Tab-separated table of C-alpha atoms in Angstrom:
chain	number	residue	atom	x	y	z
A	1	MET	CA	-2.303	-10.867	-4.696
A	2	MET	CA	-1.995	-14.325	-6.034
A	3	ARG	CA	0.461	-16.417	-4.076
A	4	ARG	CA	-0.172	-20.152	-4.322
A	5	THR	CA	-0.299	-20.303	-0.544
A	6	ARG	CA	-2.938	-17.631	-0.559
A	7	LEU	CA	-5.007	-19.585	-3.016
A	8	ASP	CA	-4.840	-22.582	-0.732
A	9	SER	CA	-5.925	-20.491	2.231
A	10	LEU	CA	-9.113	-19.428	0.474
A	11	THR	CA	-10.645	-22.885	0.399
A	12	THR	CA	-12.724	-21.973	3.444
A	13	TRP	CA	-14.781	-19.448	1.495
A	14	LYS	CA	-17.820	-21.699	1.601
A	15	SER	CA	-18.488	-20.355	5.081
A	16	PRO	CA	-21.498	-18.026	5.330
A	17	ALA	CA	-19.736	-14.688	5.156
A	18	LEU	CA	-16.699	-13.074	3.609
A	19	SER	CA	-15.279	-10.322	5.805
A	20	SER	CA	-16.217	-6.902	4.525
A	21	ASP	CA	-12.897	-5.589	5.892
A	22	ALA	CA	-11.116	-6.918	2.830
A	23	ILE	CA	-13.528	-5.184	0.489
A	24	PHE	CA	-13.381	-1.943	2.475
A	25	ALA	CA	-9.638	-1.954	1.978
A	26	LEU	CA	-9.796	-1.605	-1.743
A	27	ARG	CA	-10.227	2.009	-2.722
A	28	ARG	CA	-9.589	5.491	-1.546
A	29	PHE	CA	-12.693	7.573	-1.854
A	30	ALA	CA	-16.317	6.946	-0.955
A	31	ARG	CA	-17.346	6.176	-4.535
A	32	ARG	CA	-14.762	3.421	-4.766
A	33	LEU	CA	-15.696	2.062	-1.379
A	34	MET	CA	-19.290	1.910	-2.603
A	35	LEU	CA	-18.265	0.084	-5.755
A	36	LEU	CA	-16.295	-2.576	-3.991
A	37	SER	CA	-18.844	-2.974	-1.243
A	38	ALA	CA	-21.134	-3.926	-4.086
A	39	VAL	CA	-18.771	-6.742	-4.919
A	40	ALA	CA	-18.839	-7.792	-1.285
A	41	MET	CA	-22.613	-8.020	-1.394
A	42	ALA	CA	-22.362	-10.835	-3.877
A	43	LEU	CA	-20.007	-12.851	-1.675
A	44	ASN	CA	-21.212	-14.674	1.409
A	45	GLY	CA	-18.195	-15.456	2.214
A	46	CYS	CA	-8.689	13.842	15.178
A	47	GLN	CA	-10.191	16.855	13.378
A	48	THR	CA	-9.256	17.776	9.833
A	49	LEU	CA	-8.222	21.293	10.832
A	50	ILE	CA	-5.426	22.109	13.218
A	51	GLU	CA	-5.977	24.917	15.660
A	52	GLN	CA	-3.655	27.686	14.630
A	53	SER	CA	-2.901	28.324	18.288
A	54	TYR	CA	-1.311	24.903	18.752
A	55	GLN	CA	1.952	25.130	20.676
A	56	PRO	CA	4.148	22.044	20.949
A	57	SER	CA	4.853	20.802	24.430
A	58	VAL	CA	6.561	17.469	24.195
A	59	SER	CA	8.584	15.324	26.542
A	60	PRO	CA	9.569	11.679	26.356
A	61	SER	CA	7.689	9.055	28.269
A	62	SER	CA	9.040	8.412	31.760
A	63	ASN	CA	8.624	4.701	31.078
A	64	PRO	CA	9.715	4.141	27.472
A	65	GLN	CA	9.223	0.912	25.564
A	66	ILE	CA	12.687	-0.636	25.431
A	67	VAL	CA	12.771	-3.934	23.587
A	68	ASP	CA	15.741	-5.387	25.436
A	69	GLU	CA	14.611	-4.412	28.914
A	70	VAL	CA	10.904	-5.075	29.148
A	71	GLN	CA	9.861	-8.346	30.691
A	72	LYS	CA	8.405	-11.077	28.562
A	73	ASN	CA	5.074	-10.735	30.315
A	74	ASP	CA	4.984	-6.970	29.828
A	75	PRO	CA	1.939	-6.272	27.605
A	76	ARG	CA	3.877	-3.671	25.606
A	77	ALA	CA	6.494	-6.132	24.414
A	78	ALA	CA	3.953	-8.925	24.120
A	79	MET	CA	1.716	-6.794	21.896
A	80	GLY	CA	4.462	-6.001	19.419
A	81	ALA	CA	5.813	-9.545	19.432
A	82	ARG	CA	2.349	-11.019	18.897
A	83	GLU	CA	1.475	-8.827	15.950
A	84	HIS	CA	4.878	-8.745	14.267
A	85	PRO	CA	4.476	-12.038	12.318
A	86	ARG	CA	1.011	-11.051	11.187
A	87	ILE	CA	2.186	-7.676	9.931
A	88	VAL	CA	5.065	-9.250	8.038
A	89	ALA	CA	2.743	-11.818	6.477
A	90	SER	CA	0.151	-9.210	5.535
A	91	TYR	CA	2.747	-7.096	3.765
A	92	GLY	CA	4.251	-9.845	1.651
A	93	GLY	CA	7.068	-10.754	4.017
A	94	GLU	CA	10.321	-8.996	4.745
A	95	TYR	CA	12.258	-7.375	1.930
A	96	LYS	CA	15.684	-8.924	2.076
A	97	ASP	CA	18.459	-6.931	0.438
A	98	ALA	CA	21.695	-6.404	2.327
A	99	LYS	CA	22.453	-3.061	0.691
A	100	THR	CA	19.040	-1.589	1.465
A	101	GLU	CA	19.031	-2.998	4.988
A	102	ARG	CA	22.403	-1.377	5.698
A	103	LEU	CA	21.057	1.921	4.399
A	104	VAL	CA	18.020	1.892	6.685
A	105	ALA	CA	20.127	0.750	9.656
A	106	ARG	CA	22.546	3.642	9.081
A	107	ILE	CA	19.696	6.151	9.126
A	108	ALA	CA	18.025	4.637	12.186
A	109	GLY	CA	21.290	4.461	14.093
A	110	ALA	CA	21.936	8.162	13.661
A	111	LEU	CA	18.458	8.964	14.936
A	112	THR	CA	18.629	6.639	17.923
A	113	ALA	CA	21.752	8.413	19.172
A	114	VAL	CA	19.881	11.717	19.507
A	115	SER	CA	16.485	10.434	20.629
A	116	GLU	CA	14.910	11.438	23.925
A	117	ASN	CA	15.744	7.954	25.195
A	118	PRO	CA	19.036	6.838	23.626
A	119	SER	CA	18.744	3.522	25.447
A	120	GLN	CA	15.554	2.780	23.525
A	121	SER	CA	16.128	-0.070	21.095
A	122	TYR	CA	14.178	-0.675	17.915
A	123	ARG	CA	13.460	-3.565	15.629
A	124	ILE	CA	13.235	-2.157	12.130
A	125	THR	CA	11.722	-4.260	9.356
A	126	ILE	CA	11.607	-3.421	5.644
A	127	LEU	CA	8.319	-4.792	4.339
A	128	ASN	CA	8.101	-6.294	0.865
A	129	SER	CA	5.208	-4.104	-0.217
A	130	PRO	CA	4.842	-1.450	-2.926
A	131	ALA	CA	2.495	0.506	-0.665
A	132	ILE	CA	3.757	3.843	0.618
A	133	ASN	CA	3.652	3.150	4.316
A	134	ALA	CA	5.458	3.022	7.645
A	135	PHE	CA	4.251	2.546	11.196
A	136	ALA	CA	5.198	1.486	14.707
A	137	LEU	CA	4.007	-0.975	17.324
A	138	PRO	CA	4.539	-0.821	21.072
A	139	GLY	CA	7.737	-2.579	22.042
A	140	GLY	CA	9.926	-0.643	19.613
A	141	TYR	CA	8.831	-2.390	16.414
A	142	LEU	CA	9.250	-0.073	13.414
A	143	TYR	CA	8.221	-0.862	9.859
A	144	VAL	CA	8.869	0.808	6.520
A	145	THR	CA	7.808	-0.477	3.114
A	146	ARG	CA	10.050	-0.664	0.085
A	147	GLY	CA	7.396	1.452	-1.649
A	148	LEU	CA	8.160	4.318	0.704
A	149	LEU	CA	11.897	3.894	0.158
A	150	ALA	CA	11.298	4.105	-3.601
A	151	LEU	CA	9.414	7.388	-3.267
A	152	ALA	CA	11.980	9.071	-1.003
A	153	ASN	CA	14.839	10.907	-2.666
A	154	ASP	CA	17.406	11.130	0.096
A	155	ALA	CA	18.314	9.764	3.507
A	156	SER	CA	16.918	12.749	5.377
A	157	GLU	CA	13.420	12.056	4.033
A	158	VAL	CA	13.471	8.485	5.317
A	159	ALA	CA	14.926	9.804	8.560
A	160	ALA	CA	11.908	12.108	8.814
A	161	VAL	CA	9.566	9.126	8.605
A	162	LEU	CA	11.507	7.001	11.087
A	163	SER	CA	11.962	9.820	13.588
A	164	HIS	CA	8.211	10.468	13.524
A	165	GLU	CA	7.607	6.827	14.371
A	166	MET	CA	10.283	6.816	17.048
A	167	GLY	CA	8.462	9.784	18.547
A	168	HIS	CA	5.320	7.695	18.880
A	169	VAL	CA	7.262	4.907	20.573
A	170	THR	CA	9.240	7.037	23.038
A	171	ALA	CA	6.102	8.944	24.026
A	172	ASN	CA	4.230	5.676	24.588
A	173	HIS	CA	1.435	6.851	22.323
A	174	GLY	CA	0.520	3.286	21.439
A	175	ILE	CA	-0.050	2.315	25.044
A	176	GLU	CA	-2.044	5.462	25.752
A	177	ARG	CA	-4.247	4.723	22.765
A	178	GLN	CA	-4.794	1.137	23.855
A	179	LYS	CA	-5.876	2.199	27.323
A	180	ARG	CA	-8.324	4.669	25.872
A	181	GLU	CA	-9.921	2.456	23.232
A	182	GLU	CA	-8.882	-1.071	24.238
A	183	ALA	CA	-7.734	-1.766	20.696
A	184	GLU	CA	-6.366	-5.202	19.886
A	185	VAL	CA	-3.430	-3.742	18.027
A	186	ILE	CA	-1.990	-0.257	18.005
A	187	ALA	CA	-0.102	1.023	14.994
A	188	SER	CA	0.718	4.597	14.109
A	189	ARG	CA	-0.617	6.757	11.311
A	190	VAL	CA	2.738	7.727	9.911
A	191	VAL	CA	3.342	10.419	7.366
A	192	ALA	CA	2.636	7.978	4.559
A	193	GLU	CA	-0.777	6.986	5.857
A	194	VAL	CA	-1.832	10.487	6.786
A	195	LEU	CA	-1.324	11.814	3.302
A	196	SER	CA	-1.358	8.896	0.919
A	197	SER	CA	-4.490	8.227	-1.075
A	198	ASP	CA	-3.234	4.714	-1.672
A	199	ILE	CA	-4.157	3.019	1.597
A	200	ALA	CA	-3.752	-0.475	0.275
A	201	GLY	CA	-0.812	-1.378	2.450
A	202	LYS	CA	-2.473	-0.348	5.688
A	203	GLN	CA	-5.777	-1.874	4.801
A	204	ALA	CA	-4.138	-5.148	3.820
A	205	LEU	CA	-3.706	-5.705	7.528
A	206	ALA	CA	-7.427	-6.349	7.725
A	207	ARG	CA	-6.700	-9.711	6.152
A	208	GLY	CA	-4.873	-10.699	9.309
A	209	LYS	CA	-7.659	-9.199	11.441
A	210	LEU	CA	-5.178	-6.552	12.494
A	211	ARG	CA	-6.818	-3.402	13.758
A	212	LEU	CA	-5.060	-0.102	13.110
A	213	ALA	CA	-6.115	2.633	15.518
A	214	ALA	CA	-5.427	6.236	14.617
A	215	PHE	CA	-3.401	8.251	17.026
A	216	SER	CA	-5.042	11.391	18.265
A	217	ARG	CA	-4.350	14.682	16.556
A	218	GLN	CA	-2.309	15.799	19.524
A	219	GLN	CA	-0.211	12.618	19.431
A	220	GLU	CA	0.455	12.980	15.709
A	221	LEU	CA	1.589	16.562	16.159
A	222	GLN	CA	3.748	15.597	19.109
A	223	ALA	CA	5.428	12.931	16.987
A	224	ASP	CA	5.988	15.547	14.272
A	225	VAL	CA	7.738	17.852	16.736
A	226	ILE	CA	9.888	15.056	18.150
A	227	GLY	CA	10.761	13.888	14.643
A	228	VAL	CA	11.888	17.285	13.350
A	229	ARG	CA	14.014	17.842	16.441
A	230	MET	CA	15.674	14.446	15.998
A	231	LEU	CA	16.339	15.224	12.330
A	232	GLY	CA	18.121	18.443	13.142
A	233	GLU	CA	20.135	17.057	16.045
A	234	ALA	CA	21.216	14.015	14.021
A	235	GLY	CA	22.659	16.344	11.398
A	236	TYR	CA	19.996	15.662	8.768
A	237	ASP	CA	18.166	18.359	6.854
A	238	PRO	CA	15.365	19.329	9.287
A	239	TYR	CA	13.230	20.471	6.370
A	240	ALA	CA	13.091	16.907	5.038
A	241	ALA	CA	9.845	16.238	6.916
A	242	ALA	CA	8.041	19.050	5.095
A	243	ARG	CA	9.681	18.056	1.812
A	244	PHE	CA	8.555	14.443	2.085
A	245	LEU	CA	5.078	15.515	3.116
A	246	ASP	CA	5.017	17.439	-0.174
A	247	SER	CA	6.020	14.264	-2.017
A	248	MET	CA	3.314	12.310	-0.251
A	249	ALA	CA	0.705	14.872	-1.234
A	250	ALA	CA	1.886	14.608	-4.845
A	251	TYR	CA	1.698	10.822	-4.627
A	252	SER	CA	-1.848	11.103	-3.306
A	253	ARG	CA	-2.856	13.205	-6.291
A	254	PHE	CA	-1.108	10.872	-8.728
A	255	MET	CA	-2.787	7.769	-7.364
A	256	SER	CA	-6.232	9.296	-7.182
A	257	VAL	CA	-8.293	8.392	-10.231
A	258	ASP	CA	-10.106	11.688	-9.769
A	259	PRO	CA	-7.562	14.253	-8.527
A	260	GLU	CA	-10.345	16.782	-7.923
A	261	ALA	CA	-12.413	14.431	-5.774
A	262	ASP	CA	-13.431	15.670	-2.352
A	263	GLN	CA	-10.817	14.108	-0.110
A	264	SER	CA	-12.893	14.928	2.958
A	265	LEU	CA	-14.706	11.701	2.098
A	266	ASP	CA	-11.484	9.809	2.747
A	267	PHE	CA	-11.432	8.405	6.278
A	268	LEU	CA	-7.828	9.572	6.565
A	269	SER	CA	-9.218	13.090	6.781
A	270	SER	CA	-9.623	12.489	10.517
A	271	HIS	CA	-5.951	13.421	10.718
A	272	PRO	CA	-4.414	16.871	10.317
A	273	ASN	CA	-4.499	17.818	6.670
A	274	SER	CA	-1.351	17.928	4.614
A	275	ALA	CA	-1.060	21.663	3.960
A	276	GLN	CA	-1.139	22.525	7.640
A	277	ARG	CA	1.193	19.730	8.678
A	278	ILE	CA	3.678	20.810	6.034
A	279	GLU	CA	3.639	24.369	7.341
A	280	LEU	CA	4.006	23.206	10.941
A	281	ALA	CA	6.935	20.989	9.966
A	282	ARG	CA	8.669	23.933	8.305
A	283	THR	CA	7.990	26.090	11.354
A	284	HIS	CA	9.662	23.562	13.647
A	285	ALA	CA	12.584	23.172	11.232
A	286	ARG	CA	13.346	26.912	11.275
A	287	ALA	CA	14.701	26.492	14.792
A	288	PHE	CA	17.786	24.948	13.163
A	289	GLY	CA	18.327	27.614	10.494
A	290	GLN	CA	17.205	28.691	7.070
A	291	GLU	CA	16.071	26.098	4.555
A	292	GLY	CA	18.886	24.964	2.305
A	293	SER	CA	21.607	26.114	4.683
A	294	VAL	CA	21.501	23.448	7.403
A	295	GLY	CA	21.741	19.686	7.630
A	296	ASP	CA	22.791	16.878	5.310
A	297	LYS	CA	20.331	15.335	2.870
A	298	GLY	CA	22.432	12.230	2.304
A	299	ARG	CA	21.298	11.991	-1.292
A	300	ASP	CA	24.232	10.203	-2.908
A	301	TYR	CA	24.587	7.367	-0.443
A	302	TYR	CA	20.816	7.029	-0.344
A	303	LEU	CA	20.572	6.625	-4.125
A	304	ASP	CA	23.394	4.100	-3.982
A	305	GLY	CA	21.440	2.162	-1.364
A	306	ILE	CA	18.185	1.933	-3.322
A	307	ASP	CA	19.648	1.362	-6.787
A	308	GLY	CA	18.061	-1.922	-7.886
A	309	LEU	CA	15.252	-1.762	-5.291
A	310	LEU	CA	12.231	-3.850	-6.290
A	311	TYR	CA	9.413	-1.581	-7.473
A	312	GLY	CA	5.731	-2.408	-7.661
A	313	ASP	CA	4.500	-5.974	-7.586
A	314	SER	CA	6.859	-8.763	-6.630
A	315	PRO	CA	7.162	-11.936	-8.741
A	316	GLU	CA	5.266	-13.957	-6.139
A	317	GLU	CA	2.264	-11.656	-6.426
A	318	GLY	CA	1.999	-11.379	-10.186
A	319	TYR	CA	2.361	-8.215	-12.229
A	320	VAL	CA	0.132	-5.428	-13.436
A	321	ARG	CA	1.216	-4.090	-16.797
A	322	GLY	CA	-1.185	-1.448	-18.004
A	323	GLN	CA	-4.556	-3.153	-18.516
A	324	THR	CA	-3.129	-6.652	-18.058
A	325	PHE	CA	-2.574	-8.869	-15.019
A	326	LEU	CA	0.059	-11.587	-15.450
A	327	HIS	CA	1.259	-14.256	-13.056
A	328	GLY	CA	4.182	-16.348	-14.217
A	329	GLY	CA	4.035	-18.757	-11.284
A	330	LEU	CA	0.380	-19.554	-11.870
A	331	GLY	CA	0.828	-19.329	-15.628
A	332	ILE	CA	-2.236	-17.158	-16.295
A	333	ARG	CA	-3.045	-13.704	-17.612
A	334	PHE	CA	-6.076	-11.561	-18.415
A	335	ASP	CA	-6.974	-8.041	-19.557
A	336	VAL	CA	-9.427	-5.470	-18.215
A	337	PRO	CA	-11.262	-3.011	-20.483
A	338	PRO	CA	-9.777	0.392	-21.360
A	339	ASP	CA	-10.050	3.062	-18.665
A	340	PHE	CA	-10.008	0.450	-15.898
A	341	HIS	CA	-7.534	0.654	-13.029
A	342	ILE	CA	-6.103	-2.590	-11.606
A	343	ASP	CA	-5.103	-2.972	-7.963
A	344	ASN	CA	-3.122	-6.092	-7.062
A	345	LYS	CA	-4.196	-6.583	-3.453
A	346	VAL	CA	-3.346	-9.154	-0.812
A	347	GLU	CA	-6.803	-10.675	-0.845
A	348	ALA	CA	-7.617	-10.345	-4.541
A	349	VAL	CA	-6.917	-8.529	-7.771
A	350	MET	CA	-9.400	-5.674	-8.068
A	351	ALA	CA	-10.252	-3.477	-11.023
A	352	THR	CA	-12.500	-0.451	-11.113
A	353	GLY	CA	-13.752	1.331	-14.185
A	354	PRO	CA	-16.032	4.112	-15.376
A	355	ASN	CA	-19.720	4.230	-14.556
A	356	ASP	CA	-19.331	2.456	-11.224
A	357	ILE	CA	-18.080	-0.889	-12.538
A	358	ALA	CA	-15.941	-3.125	-10.331
A	359	VAL	CA	-14.216	-6.475	-10.877
A	360	ARG	CA	-12.758	-8.901	-8.356
A	361	PHE	CA	-10.445	-11.763	-9.360
A	362	ASP	CA	-9.076	-14.432	-7.056
A	363	GLY	CA	-8.546	-18.165	-6.868
A	364	VAL	CA	-9.108	-21.178	-4.665
A	365	ALA	CA	-7.497	-24.591	-4.532
A	366	ASP	CA	-9.560	-27.205	-6.370
A	367	ASN	CA	-9.313	-30.051	-3.886
A	368	GLN	CA	-12.607	-31.812	-4.608
A	369	ASN	CA	-12.620	-31.607	-8.396
A	370	GLN	CA	-16.374	-30.974	-8.361
A	371	SER	CA	-18.221	-29.739	-11.402
A	372	LEU	CA	-17.977	-25.988	-11.829
A	373	THR	CA	-21.739	-25.609	-12.140
A	374	ASN	CA	-22.091	-27.226	-8.715
A	375	TYR	CA	-19.264	-25.069	-7.380
A	376	ILE	CA	-20.987	-21.822	-8.415
A	377	SER	CA	-24.163	-22.889	-6.588
A	378	SER	CA	-22.347	-24.095	-3.452
A	379	GLY	CA	-23.295	-21.071	-1.367
A	380	TRP	CA	-20.515	-18.502	-1.743
A	381	VAL	CA	-22.544	-16.164	-3.998
A	382	THR	CA	-25.433	-14.139	-2.624
A	383	GLY	CA	-28.431	-13.457	-4.835
A	384	LEU	CA	-27.492	-16.134	-7.352
A	385	ASP	CA	-30.045	-16.914	-10.063
A	386	PRO	CA	-29.706	-20.705	-10.451
A	387	SER	CA	-31.412	-20.624	-13.826
A	388	THR	CA	-28.505	-18.650	-15.295
A	389	ILE	CA	-25.784	-21.173	-14.421
A	390	GLN	CA	-24.258	-22.662	-17.535
A	391	PRO	CA	-21.072	-24.553	-18.377
A	392	VAL	CA	-18.754	-22.963	-20.944
A	393	THR	CA	-15.246	-23.369	-22.291
A	394	ILE	CA	-12.803	-20.456	-22.082
A	395	ASN	CA	-9.673	-20.721	-24.212
A	396	GLY	CA	-9.602	-24.492	-23.821
A	397	MET	CA	-10.355	-24.492	-20.083
A	398	GLU	CA	-13.457	-25.788	-18.340
A	399	ALA	CA	-15.546	-22.898	-16.994
A	400	ALA	CA	-19.005	-21.873	-15.853
A	401	THR	CA	-20.919	-18.599	-15.650
A	402	ALA	CA	-23.951	-17.274	-13.794
A	403	ARG	CA	-25.759	-14.068	-12.864
A	404	ALA	CA	-26.654	-12.672	-9.458
A	405	SER	CA	-28.266	-9.548	-8.016
A	406	ALA	CA	-28.029	-7.827	-4.645
A	407	ASP	CA	-29.304	-4.465	-3.489
A	408	ARG	CA	-28.577	-1.994	-6.325
A	409	TRP	CA	-26.126	-4.202	-8.191
A	410	ASP	CA	-26.062	-6.859	-10.881
A	411	PHE	CA	-23.242	-9.395	-11.042
A	412	ASP	CA	-21.620	-11.730	-13.503
A	413	VAL	CA	-19.908	-14.723	-11.904
A	414	THR	CA	-17.341	-16.639	-13.950
A	415	VAL	CA	-15.231	-19.540	-12.663
A	416	ILE	CA	-12.453	-21.248	-14.626
A	417	ARG	CA	-10.540	-24.422	-13.801
A	418	ASN	CA	-6.847	-24.548	-14.620
A	419	ASN	CA	-4.965	-27.575	-13.316
A	420	SER	CA	-5.583	-27.697	-9.561
A	421	GLN	CA	-6.946	-24.167	-9.222
A	422	ILE	CA	-10.332	-22.541	-9.711
A	423	PHE	CA	-10.064	-18.899	-10.731
A	424	ARG	CA	-13.010	-16.605	-10.080
A	425	PHE	CA	-14.184	-13.356	-11.682
A	426	LEU	CA	-16.948	-11.325	-10.067
A	427	THR	CA	-18.084	-8.313	-12.099
A	428	ALA	CA	-20.440	-5.754	-10.522
A	429	VAL	CA	-22.392	-3.013	-12.281
A	430	PRO	CA	-25.282	-0.773	-11.174
A	431	LYS	CA	-28.577	-2.610	-11.534
A	432	GLY	CA	-29.833	-2.475	-15.108
A	433	SER	CA	-26.504	-1.356	-16.594
A	434	GLU	CA	-25.798	-2.647	-20.081
A	435	ALA	CA	-22.076	-2.770	-19.323
A	436	LEU	CA	-22.215	-6.091	-17.446
A	437	GLU	CA	-21.987	-8.462	-20.403
A	438	PRO	CA	-19.357	-6.475	-22.393
A	439	THR	CA	-17.125	-6.128	-19.328
A	440	ALA	CA	-17.396	-9.784	-18.388
A	441	ASN	CA	-16.735	-10.774	-22.008
A	442	VAL	CA	-13.431	-8.876	-22.043
A	443	LEU	CA	-12.310	-10.709	-18.921
A	444	ARG	CA	-13.397	-14.127	-20.178
A	445	ALA	CA	-12.027	-13.723	-23.682
A	446	SER	CA	-8.628	-12.543	-22.483
A	447	PHE	CA	-8.114	-15.090	-19.686
A	448	ARG	CA	-5.651	-17.690	-20.910
A	449	ARG	CA	-2.652	-19.767	-19.962
A	450	MET	CA	0.725	-18.165	-20.510
A	451	THR	CA	3.278	-19.893	-22.671
A	452	PRO	CA	6.509	-20.974	-20.961
A	453	ALA	CA	8.337	-18.308	-22.958
A	454	GLU	CA	5.917	-15.621	-21.775
A	455	ALA	CA	6.278	-16.681	-18.154
A	456	ALA	CA	10.062	-16.782	-18.409
A	457	SER	CA	10.173	-13.309	-19.938
A	458	LEU	CA	8.398	-11.657	-17.023
A	459	LYS	CA	10.793	-9.571	-14.997
A	460	PRO	CA	10.102	-7.385	-11.975
A	461	LEU	CA	10.478	-3.645	-12.191
A	462	ARG	CA	13.203	-1.966	-10.175
A	463	ILE	CA	14.431	1.478	-9.247
A	464	ARG	CA	17.436	2.235	-11.438
A	465	VAL	CA	19.612	5.239	-10.633
A	466	VAL	CA	21.056	6.813	-13.766
A	467	THR	CA	23.313	9.792	-14.414
A	468	VAL	CA	21.974	12.414	-16.806
A	469	ARG	CA	24.062	12.581	-19.958
A	470	PRO	CA	24.572	15.594	-22.244
A	471	GLY	CA	21.561	16.053	-24.481
A	472	GLU	CA	19.166	14.282	-22.141
A	473	ASN	CA	16.202	16.027	-20.557
A	474	ILE	CA	13.187	15.142	-18.454
A	475	SER	CA	11.201	13.950	-21.462
A	476	THR	CA	13.903	11.635	-22.809
A	477	LEU	CA	14.569	10.210	-19.359
A	478	ALA	CA	10.862	9.685	-18.703
A	479	ALA	CA	10.569	7.814	-21.989
A	480	ARG	CA	12.793	5.107	-20.485
A	481	MET	CA	10.265	4.432	-17.716
A	482	MET	CA	8.469	1.073	-17.723
A	483	GLY	CA	5.307	-0.239	-16.103
A	484	THR	CA	3.175	2.881	-16.516
A	485	ASP	CA	1.362	4.759	-19.240
A	486	ARG	CA	1.947	8.011	-17.324
A	487	LYS	CA	5.697	7.987	-17.730
A	488	LEU	CA	6.391	11.712	-17.459
A	489	ASP	CA	4.129	12.188	-14.440
A	490	LEU	CA	5.617	9.237	-12.571
A	491	PHE	CA	9.180	10.249	-13.412
A	492	LYS	CA	8.580	13.713	-11.958
A	493	LEU	CA	6.881	12.194	-8.919
A	494	ILE	CA	9.600	9.743	-7.911
A	495	ASN	CA	12.249	12.419	-8.436
A	496	ALA	CA	10.254	15.185	-6.685
A	497	LEU	CA	10.556	17.452	-9.728
A	498	PRO	CA	8.115	20.363	-9.720
A	499	THR	CA	6.506	21.830	-12.817
A	500	GLY	CA	9.099	23.641	-14.896
A	501	ALA	CA	12.060	21.821	-13.350
A	502	ALA	CA	14.986	20.750	-15.494
A	503	VAL	CA	17.871	18.303	-15.169
A	504	SER	CA	21.521	18.898	-15.980
A	505	PRO	CA	24.318	16.584	-17.126
A	506	GLY	CA	25.793	14.814	-14.133
A	507	ASP	CA	22.560	14.833	-12.102
A	508	ARG	CA	21.484	11.472	-10.694
A	509	VAL	CA	17.836	10.538	-11.128
A	510	LYS	CA	15.616	7.515	-10.608
A	511	ILE	CA	13.822	5.666	-13.372
A	512	ILE	CA	11.697	2.517	-13.247
A	513	ALA	CA	12.957	-0.261	-15.477
A	514	GLU	CA	13.589	-3.996	-15.508
């Protein structure tokens, strides 16, 4: 993502190596990891299956992590306090909206009252990230992203996520994991991470050198059991956990470029798979009664609380609109070729396309005002062919290009100066591919300054709750969606509408609009 402060922080990239953690964070499946590892080459700079005989046996920790009672030198509190600022920074800061904060506090308060340790206190932070994610740190620190709030359809679904995380905290799973693996930082694999193909939010923590350690299979299942029990005893629909797991599985399929790809290649497969966790969640929920007959979903007050919620990229990070990246603050925009998918990440804007093509775009502060041909050869590109460096002009801006090769990949390197910034494109293709020049040409030709009117017209997307009117149907409502070329699919996803579902006048649904 392209904050000005982030651009400034990248001026140290002349050092010998760029952390591969950032590149590893970029895609979901092994093919995408391979693609983006190729980009990195050019820069110096629990079991899947659950035993069917599993029987829950859960009790709270005898020494729970209570924020207000632990001593300042207690490593549990110190761990959470130390990592909290880094987590917030890695996820784009806190999302500040009084209405949404009150909503989350209401849900968490109801759960705390029925937890195994009612005296346990929590610090709940809404993270300003579109990623679908939530997790916990020792010391009672709980986090949920606005992206997860946008996907949920009622209060009980968010309660399912939070109660799962509270289960990890009250059972001291984080501390147990630290003792076993001596991890720097312990954070939970919440429902969102276990099932979501979009792991961008979690992997963004690599930028802050934050290490996320998976809980064991047993710990995850224990947290599931604790969470469902808390849901039921708090008066929420106990089947919400299974329902939201279904939504997460649908989100995973939606976000996957290849829905039929073998997800066993995803490193998240080390956790219990979704189908079995969903069935286990329903099994635990049956202790409270039949589905649809017990518990409150809290749908109306939940929709009221998220109406107007920021969706997708925030203004500070720039926007992805179809095949275009735009940043009003920096005043620049560019296009990627058709069939490319853009990911606006913390460390860079990434795009991946057919035939194993990958693009990385980022920027650095131009403090020295050196020539761009000298800048390209200053040591941050591996395998550079110095004979290919040449100065060019791109839409009135000073620029330079070069070629590089590493392992099985060929690269185009393009740098462009705009005011006090140097913007950088790195395009990677399999060695010998004829797609390198055409792809790089699309990027170069489309990169330009935005007009003041264009910058002023950019508006963030938000969740808008609308009431279905007579004559409206799923198709007409989906047509009002913005920010996606898969309007119908995304409309069904964010409203958890299965195939063949219909809406009726008076129903309240979510759309994405300005």
